[in-house]
Short mmCIF file of C-alpha atoms and ligand atoms in Angstrom, two decimals:
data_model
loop_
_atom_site.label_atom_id
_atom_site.label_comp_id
_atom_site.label_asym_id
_atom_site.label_seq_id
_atom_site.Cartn_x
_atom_site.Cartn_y
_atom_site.Cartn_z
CA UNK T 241 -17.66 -60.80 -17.42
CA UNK T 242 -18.68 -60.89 -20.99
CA UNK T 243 -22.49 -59.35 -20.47
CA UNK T 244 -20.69 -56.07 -19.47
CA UNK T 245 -18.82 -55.71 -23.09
CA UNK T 246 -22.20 -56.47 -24.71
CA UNK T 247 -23.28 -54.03 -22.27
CA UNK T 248 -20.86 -51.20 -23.35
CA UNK T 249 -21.35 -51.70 -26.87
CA UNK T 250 -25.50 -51.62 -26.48
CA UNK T 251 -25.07 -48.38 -24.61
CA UNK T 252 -22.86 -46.57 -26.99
CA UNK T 253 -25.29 -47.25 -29.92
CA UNK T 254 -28.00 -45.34 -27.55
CA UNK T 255 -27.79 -42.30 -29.51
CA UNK T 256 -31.32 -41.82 -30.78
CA UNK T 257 -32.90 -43.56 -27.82
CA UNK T 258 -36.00 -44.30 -29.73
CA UNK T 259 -38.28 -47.13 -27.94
CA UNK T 260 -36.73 -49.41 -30.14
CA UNK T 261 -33.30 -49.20 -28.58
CA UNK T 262 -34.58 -49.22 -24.91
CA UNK T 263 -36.06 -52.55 -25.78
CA UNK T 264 -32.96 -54.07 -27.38
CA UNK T 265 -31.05 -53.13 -23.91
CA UNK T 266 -33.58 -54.34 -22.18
CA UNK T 267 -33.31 -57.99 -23.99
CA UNK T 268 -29.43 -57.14 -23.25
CA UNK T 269 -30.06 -57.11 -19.55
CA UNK T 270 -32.23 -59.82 -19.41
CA UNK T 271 -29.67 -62.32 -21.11
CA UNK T 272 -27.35 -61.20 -18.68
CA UNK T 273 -29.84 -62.44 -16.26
CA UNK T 274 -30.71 -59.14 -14.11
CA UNK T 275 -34.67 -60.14 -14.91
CA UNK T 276 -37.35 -59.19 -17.07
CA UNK T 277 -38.83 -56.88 -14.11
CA UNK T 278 -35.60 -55.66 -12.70
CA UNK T 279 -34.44 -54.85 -16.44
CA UNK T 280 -36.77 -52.97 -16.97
CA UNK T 281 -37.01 -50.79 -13.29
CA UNK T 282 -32.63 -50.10 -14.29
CA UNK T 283 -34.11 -49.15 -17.40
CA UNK T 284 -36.64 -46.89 -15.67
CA UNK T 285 -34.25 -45.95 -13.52
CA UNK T 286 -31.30 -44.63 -16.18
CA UNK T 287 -33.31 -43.65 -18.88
CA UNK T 288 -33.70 -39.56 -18.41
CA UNK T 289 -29.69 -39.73 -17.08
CA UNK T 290 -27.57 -38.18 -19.56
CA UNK T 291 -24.70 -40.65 -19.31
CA UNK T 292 -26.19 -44.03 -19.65
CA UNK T 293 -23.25 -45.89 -18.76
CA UNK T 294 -22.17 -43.96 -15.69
CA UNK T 295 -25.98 -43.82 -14.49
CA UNK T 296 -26.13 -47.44 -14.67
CA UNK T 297 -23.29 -48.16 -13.07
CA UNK T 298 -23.72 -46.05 -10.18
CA UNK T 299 -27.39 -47.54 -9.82
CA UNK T 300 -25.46 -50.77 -9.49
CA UNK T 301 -22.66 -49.84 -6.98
CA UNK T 302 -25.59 -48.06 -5.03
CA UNK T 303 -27.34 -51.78 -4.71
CA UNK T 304 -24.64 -53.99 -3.74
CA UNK T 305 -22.00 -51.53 -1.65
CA UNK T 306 -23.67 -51.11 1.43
CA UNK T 307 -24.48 -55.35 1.38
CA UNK T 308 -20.44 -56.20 1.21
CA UNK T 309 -19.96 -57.26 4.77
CA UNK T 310 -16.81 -58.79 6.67
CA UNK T 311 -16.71 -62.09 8.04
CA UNK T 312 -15.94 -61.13 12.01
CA UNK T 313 -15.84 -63.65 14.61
CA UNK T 314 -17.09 -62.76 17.67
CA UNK T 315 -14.52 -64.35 20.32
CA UNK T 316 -16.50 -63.70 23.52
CA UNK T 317 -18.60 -66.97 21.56
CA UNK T 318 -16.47 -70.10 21.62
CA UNK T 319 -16.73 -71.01 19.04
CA UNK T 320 -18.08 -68.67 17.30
CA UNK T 321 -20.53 -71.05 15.01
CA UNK T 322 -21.07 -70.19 11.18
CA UNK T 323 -22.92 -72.86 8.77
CA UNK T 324 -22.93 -73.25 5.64
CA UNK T 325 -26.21 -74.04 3.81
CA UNK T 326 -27.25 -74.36 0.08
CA UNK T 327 -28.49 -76.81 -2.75
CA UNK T 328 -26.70 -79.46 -4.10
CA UNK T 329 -23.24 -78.74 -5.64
CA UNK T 330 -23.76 -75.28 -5.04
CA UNK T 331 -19.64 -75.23 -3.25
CA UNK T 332 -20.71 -75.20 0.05
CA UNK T 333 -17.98 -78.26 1.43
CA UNK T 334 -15.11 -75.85 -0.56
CA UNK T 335 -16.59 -72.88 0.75
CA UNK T 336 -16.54 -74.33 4.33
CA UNK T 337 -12.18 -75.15 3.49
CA UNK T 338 -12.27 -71.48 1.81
CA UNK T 339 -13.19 -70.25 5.06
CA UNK T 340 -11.45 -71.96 7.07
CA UNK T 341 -8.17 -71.20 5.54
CA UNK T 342 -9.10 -67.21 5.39
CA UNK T 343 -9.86 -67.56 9.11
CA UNK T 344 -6.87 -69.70 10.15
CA UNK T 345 -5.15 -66.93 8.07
CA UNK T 346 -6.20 -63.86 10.50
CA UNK T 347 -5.22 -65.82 13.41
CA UNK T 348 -8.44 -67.78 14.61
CA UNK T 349 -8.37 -71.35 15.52
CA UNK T 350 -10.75 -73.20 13.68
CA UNK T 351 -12.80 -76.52 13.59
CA UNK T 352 -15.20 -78.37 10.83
CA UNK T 353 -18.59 -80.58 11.67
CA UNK T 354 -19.02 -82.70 8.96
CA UNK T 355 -22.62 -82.71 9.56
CA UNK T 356 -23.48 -83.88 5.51
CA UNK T 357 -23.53 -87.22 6.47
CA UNK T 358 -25.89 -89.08 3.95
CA UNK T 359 -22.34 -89.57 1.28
CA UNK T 360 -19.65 -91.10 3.00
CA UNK T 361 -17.90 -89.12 -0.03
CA UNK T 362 -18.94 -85.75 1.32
CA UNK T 363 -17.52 -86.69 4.61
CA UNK T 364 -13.90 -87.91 2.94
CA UNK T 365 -13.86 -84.55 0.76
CA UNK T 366 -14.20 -82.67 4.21
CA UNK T 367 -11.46 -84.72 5.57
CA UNK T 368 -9.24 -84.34 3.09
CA UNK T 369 -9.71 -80.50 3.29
CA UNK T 370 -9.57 -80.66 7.17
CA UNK T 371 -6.09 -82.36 7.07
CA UNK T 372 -4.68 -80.15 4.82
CA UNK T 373 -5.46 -77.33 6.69
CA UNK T 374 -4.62 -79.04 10.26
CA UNK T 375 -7.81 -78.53 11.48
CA UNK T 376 -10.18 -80.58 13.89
CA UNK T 377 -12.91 -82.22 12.06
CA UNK T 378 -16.05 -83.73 13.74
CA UNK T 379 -17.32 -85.97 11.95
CA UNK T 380 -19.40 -89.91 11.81
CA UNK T 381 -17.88 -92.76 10.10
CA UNK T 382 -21.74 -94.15 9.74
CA UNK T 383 -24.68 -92.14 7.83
CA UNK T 384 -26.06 -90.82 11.14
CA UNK T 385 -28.17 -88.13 12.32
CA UNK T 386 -26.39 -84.84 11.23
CA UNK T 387 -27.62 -83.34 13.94
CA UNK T 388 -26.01 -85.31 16.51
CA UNK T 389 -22.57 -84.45 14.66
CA UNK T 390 -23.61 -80.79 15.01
CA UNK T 391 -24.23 -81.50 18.88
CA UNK T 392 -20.95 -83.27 19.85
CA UNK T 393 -18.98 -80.29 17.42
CA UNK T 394 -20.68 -77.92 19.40
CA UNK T 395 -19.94 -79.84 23.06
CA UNK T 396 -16.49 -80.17 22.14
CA UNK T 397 -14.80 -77.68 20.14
CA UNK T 398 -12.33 -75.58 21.91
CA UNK T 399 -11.21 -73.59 18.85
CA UNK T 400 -12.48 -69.72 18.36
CA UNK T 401 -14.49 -70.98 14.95
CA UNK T 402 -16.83 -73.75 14.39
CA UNK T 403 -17.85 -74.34 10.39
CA UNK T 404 -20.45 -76.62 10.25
CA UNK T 405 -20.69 -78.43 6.74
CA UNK T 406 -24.51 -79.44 5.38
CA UNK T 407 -25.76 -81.52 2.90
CA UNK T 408 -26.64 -79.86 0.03
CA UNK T 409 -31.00 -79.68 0.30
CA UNK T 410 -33.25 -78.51 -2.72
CA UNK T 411 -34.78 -75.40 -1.52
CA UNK T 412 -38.23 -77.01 -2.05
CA UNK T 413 -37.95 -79.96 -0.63
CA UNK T 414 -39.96 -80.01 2.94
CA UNK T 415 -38.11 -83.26 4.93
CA UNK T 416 -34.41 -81.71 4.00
CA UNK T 417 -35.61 -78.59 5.20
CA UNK T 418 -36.96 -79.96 8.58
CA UNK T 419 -34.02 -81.81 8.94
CA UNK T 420 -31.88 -78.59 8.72
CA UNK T 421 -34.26 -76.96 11.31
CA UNK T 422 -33.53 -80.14 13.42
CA UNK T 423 -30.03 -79.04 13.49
CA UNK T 424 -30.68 -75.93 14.27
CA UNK T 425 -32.83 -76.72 17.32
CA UNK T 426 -30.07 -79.52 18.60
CA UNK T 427 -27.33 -76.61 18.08
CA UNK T 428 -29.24 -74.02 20.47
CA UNK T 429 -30.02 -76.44 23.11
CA UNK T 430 -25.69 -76.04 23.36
CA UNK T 431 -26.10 -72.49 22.80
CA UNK T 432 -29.29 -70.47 22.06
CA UNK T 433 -27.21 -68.40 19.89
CA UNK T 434 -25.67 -70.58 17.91
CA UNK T 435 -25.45 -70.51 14.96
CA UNK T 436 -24.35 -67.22 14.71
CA UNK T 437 -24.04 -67.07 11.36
CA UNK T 438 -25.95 -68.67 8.70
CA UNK T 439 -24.50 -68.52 5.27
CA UNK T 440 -26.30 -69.42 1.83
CA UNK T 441 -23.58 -70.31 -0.50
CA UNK T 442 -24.97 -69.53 -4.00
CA UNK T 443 -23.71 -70.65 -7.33
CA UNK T 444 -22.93 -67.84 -9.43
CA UNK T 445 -23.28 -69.84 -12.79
CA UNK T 446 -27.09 -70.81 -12.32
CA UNK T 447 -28.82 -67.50 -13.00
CA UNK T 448 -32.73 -67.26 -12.52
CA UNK T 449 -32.95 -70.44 -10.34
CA UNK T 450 -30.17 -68.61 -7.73
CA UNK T 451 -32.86 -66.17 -7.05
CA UNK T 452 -35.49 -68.73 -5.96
CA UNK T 453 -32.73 -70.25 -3.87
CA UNK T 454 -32.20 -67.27 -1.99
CA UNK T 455 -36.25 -67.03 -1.82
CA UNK T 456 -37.01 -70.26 -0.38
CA UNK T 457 -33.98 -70.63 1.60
CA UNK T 458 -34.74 -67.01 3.49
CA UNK T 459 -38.37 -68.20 4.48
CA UNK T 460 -36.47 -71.01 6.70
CA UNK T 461 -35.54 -67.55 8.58
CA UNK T 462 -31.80 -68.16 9.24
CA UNK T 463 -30.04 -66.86 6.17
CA UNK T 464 -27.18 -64.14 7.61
CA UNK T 465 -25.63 -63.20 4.27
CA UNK T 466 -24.65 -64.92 1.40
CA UNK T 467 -21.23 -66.06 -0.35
CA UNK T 468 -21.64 -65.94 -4.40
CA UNK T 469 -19.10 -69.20 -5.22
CA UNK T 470 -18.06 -70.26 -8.86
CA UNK T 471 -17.73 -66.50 -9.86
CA UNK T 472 -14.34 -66.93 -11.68
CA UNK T 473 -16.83 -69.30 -13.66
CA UNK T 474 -18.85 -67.01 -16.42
CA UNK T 475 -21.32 -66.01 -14.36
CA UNK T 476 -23.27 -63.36 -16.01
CA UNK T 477 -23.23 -60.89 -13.20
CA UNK T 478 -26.75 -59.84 -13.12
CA UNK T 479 -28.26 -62.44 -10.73
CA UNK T 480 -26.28 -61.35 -7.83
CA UNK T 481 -27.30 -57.59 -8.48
CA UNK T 482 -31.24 -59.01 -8.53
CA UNK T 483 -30.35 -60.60 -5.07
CA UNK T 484 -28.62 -57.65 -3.82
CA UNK T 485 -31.56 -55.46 -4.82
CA UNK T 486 -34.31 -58.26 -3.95
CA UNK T 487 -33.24 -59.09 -0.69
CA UNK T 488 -31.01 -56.79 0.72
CA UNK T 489 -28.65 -59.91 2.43
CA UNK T 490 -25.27 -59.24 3.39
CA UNK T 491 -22.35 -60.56 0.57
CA UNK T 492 -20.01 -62.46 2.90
CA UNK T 493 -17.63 -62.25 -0.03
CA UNK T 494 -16.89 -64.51 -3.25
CA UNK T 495 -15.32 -68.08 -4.17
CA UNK T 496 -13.11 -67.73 -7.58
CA UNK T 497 -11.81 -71.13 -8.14
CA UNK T 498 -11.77 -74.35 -6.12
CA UNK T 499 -8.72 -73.89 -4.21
CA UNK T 500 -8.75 -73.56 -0.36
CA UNK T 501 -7.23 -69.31 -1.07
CA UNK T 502 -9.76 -68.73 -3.61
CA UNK T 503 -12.07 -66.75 -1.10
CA UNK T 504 -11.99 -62.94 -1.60
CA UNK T 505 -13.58 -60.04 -0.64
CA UNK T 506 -16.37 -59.02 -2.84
CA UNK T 507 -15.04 -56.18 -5.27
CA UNK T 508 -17.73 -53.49 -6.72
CA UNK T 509 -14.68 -51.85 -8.36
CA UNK T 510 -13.89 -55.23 -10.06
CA UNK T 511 -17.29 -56.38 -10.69
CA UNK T 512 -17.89 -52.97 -11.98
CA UNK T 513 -14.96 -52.79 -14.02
CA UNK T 514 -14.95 -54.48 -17.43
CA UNK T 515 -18.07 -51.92 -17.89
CA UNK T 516 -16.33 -48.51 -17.21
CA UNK T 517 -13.29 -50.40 -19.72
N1 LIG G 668 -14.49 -72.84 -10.48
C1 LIG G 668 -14.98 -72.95 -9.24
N2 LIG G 668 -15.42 -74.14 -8.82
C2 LIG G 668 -15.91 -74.21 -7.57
C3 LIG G 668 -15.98 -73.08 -6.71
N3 LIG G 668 -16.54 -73.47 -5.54
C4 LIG G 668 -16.78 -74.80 -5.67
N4 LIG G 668 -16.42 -75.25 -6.89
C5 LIG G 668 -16.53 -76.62 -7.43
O1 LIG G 668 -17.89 -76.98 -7.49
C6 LIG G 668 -18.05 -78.37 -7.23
C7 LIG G 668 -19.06 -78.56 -6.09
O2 LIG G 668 -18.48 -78.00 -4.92
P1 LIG G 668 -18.81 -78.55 -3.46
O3 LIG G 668 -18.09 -77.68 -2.52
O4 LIG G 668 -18.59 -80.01 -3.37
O5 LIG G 668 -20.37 -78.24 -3.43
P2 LIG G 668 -21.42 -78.64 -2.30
O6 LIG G 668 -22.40 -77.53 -2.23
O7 LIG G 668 -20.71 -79.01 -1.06
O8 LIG G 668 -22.08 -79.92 -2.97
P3 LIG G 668 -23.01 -81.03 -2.23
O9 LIG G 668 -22.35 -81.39 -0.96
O10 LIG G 668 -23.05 -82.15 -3.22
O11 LIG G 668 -24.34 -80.40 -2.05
C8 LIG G 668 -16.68 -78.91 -6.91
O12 LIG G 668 -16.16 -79.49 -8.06
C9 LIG G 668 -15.90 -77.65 -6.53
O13 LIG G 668 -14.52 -77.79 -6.75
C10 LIG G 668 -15.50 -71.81 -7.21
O14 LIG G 668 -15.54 -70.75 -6.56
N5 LIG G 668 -15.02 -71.82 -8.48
MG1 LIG G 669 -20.85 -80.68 0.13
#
């Protein structure tokens, strides 16, 4: 991530930390996207620290360690329902094959609801993923009600994991919202637990707007955790530390590239790297 070089550099200049300097990092971390206010509560934060660099980065690993959080299926639910929500083109439908392939990986049996059924497209993409990764796919040949796709996944999936697909929904946008709560409300009728995991895929390339995402999306209530996709895409890195800090939401882990194996773990070290370089 290039921010963190720019980073480095700003840092090692900090030798006469006059007002002047703390200013120019401050600009620094707000082109990196951390955020006028959380730029300047870092800069609070590091400024009496002797070691800049190492003070900053521990104030970062302290935010987003304790949020990384494993994906674990509960098997006494079958199936064990996670779905995937987000705004449009955000990489929730490659997310939902990510998963599915890390899952099939450690030995769970897994089905899809294609239950973004206003594009006959999104529902092809889905298949195509499905079939490559032999997996059952519920799905509607005809725009329909993607709640009643949610309800027949949920009545008859036999497999230990049920992703459920949705249509991509601007975070402000009131019907799209209901809608989602509709499939919610059809899913619990099935099981009053379900889902039992809600995941907000965000984009790591969008910085500020990612934030309000995670805002609006959180006062629908559901949001478990979130999975940061597009990351091997020159994301700046300091959006997801904002969310970290902002909302405290588990990180389900990372997408870094479009390939069904491009799901990972989310690294600290890694993230953390390039600025300790
Ligand atoms: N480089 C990269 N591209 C990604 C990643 N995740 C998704 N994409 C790409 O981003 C684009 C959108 O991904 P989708 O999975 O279709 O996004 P979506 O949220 O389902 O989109 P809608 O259904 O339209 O709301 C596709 O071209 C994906 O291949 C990632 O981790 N890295
Ligand atoms: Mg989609």
């Amino acid at each position: 991530m290039l921010f963190f070089k720019k980073l480095r550099s700003a840092i090692s200049q900090f030798i006469g930390r006059d007002t002047h300097k703390w200013d120019e990092l401050e600009d620094i971390l707000i082109e990196a996207d951390f955020g006028a206010e959380f730029a300047s509560k870092m800069i609070n934060r590091i400024k009496y620290e002797k070691d800049l660099l190492t003070a900053l980065t521990s104030v970062l690993r302290n935010i987003l360690t304790p949020l990384i959080t494993d994906i674990s299926v509960d098997t006494t639910k079958k199936p064990y329902i996670l779905t995937l929500i987000g705004v449009n083109g955000g990489g929730k439908t490659t997310t939902v094959a990510k998963l599915a392939f890390f899952l099939k990986s450690s030995g769970f049996s897994v089905d899809i609801a294609a239950c973004d059924t206003f594009r006959a497209a999104a529902t092809e993409q889905l298949s195509a993923f499905a079939e490559r990764l032999n997996c059952n796919i519920f799905k509607s040949n005809s725009p329909r009600d993607p709640a009643s796709v949610a309800f027949e996944a949920l009545q008859s999936s036999k497999s230990d994991v049920l992703i459920v697909d949705t249509a991509g929904r601007l975070q402000n946008n009131v019907n799209l919202m209901n809608e989602l709560a509709k499939i919610y409300r059809v899913m619990k009728k099935i099981d009053e637990s379900a889902p039992h995991l809600t995941i907000l895929v965000i984009d790591a390339t969008v910085g500020q707007n990612a934030v309000d995402q995670v805002r609006e999306f959180t006062k629908f209530g559901q949001v478990s955790g979130i999975i940061v996709s597009k990351m091997d895409g020159g994301a700046k890195g300091g959006t997801i530390v904002r969310i970290a800090d902002e909302f405290k939401l588990p990180i389900f882990g990372v997408g870094v590239g479009e390939s069904v194996e491009s799901f990972e773990r989310f690294s600290v070290n890694k993230f953390l790297k390039d600025l300790m370089e």
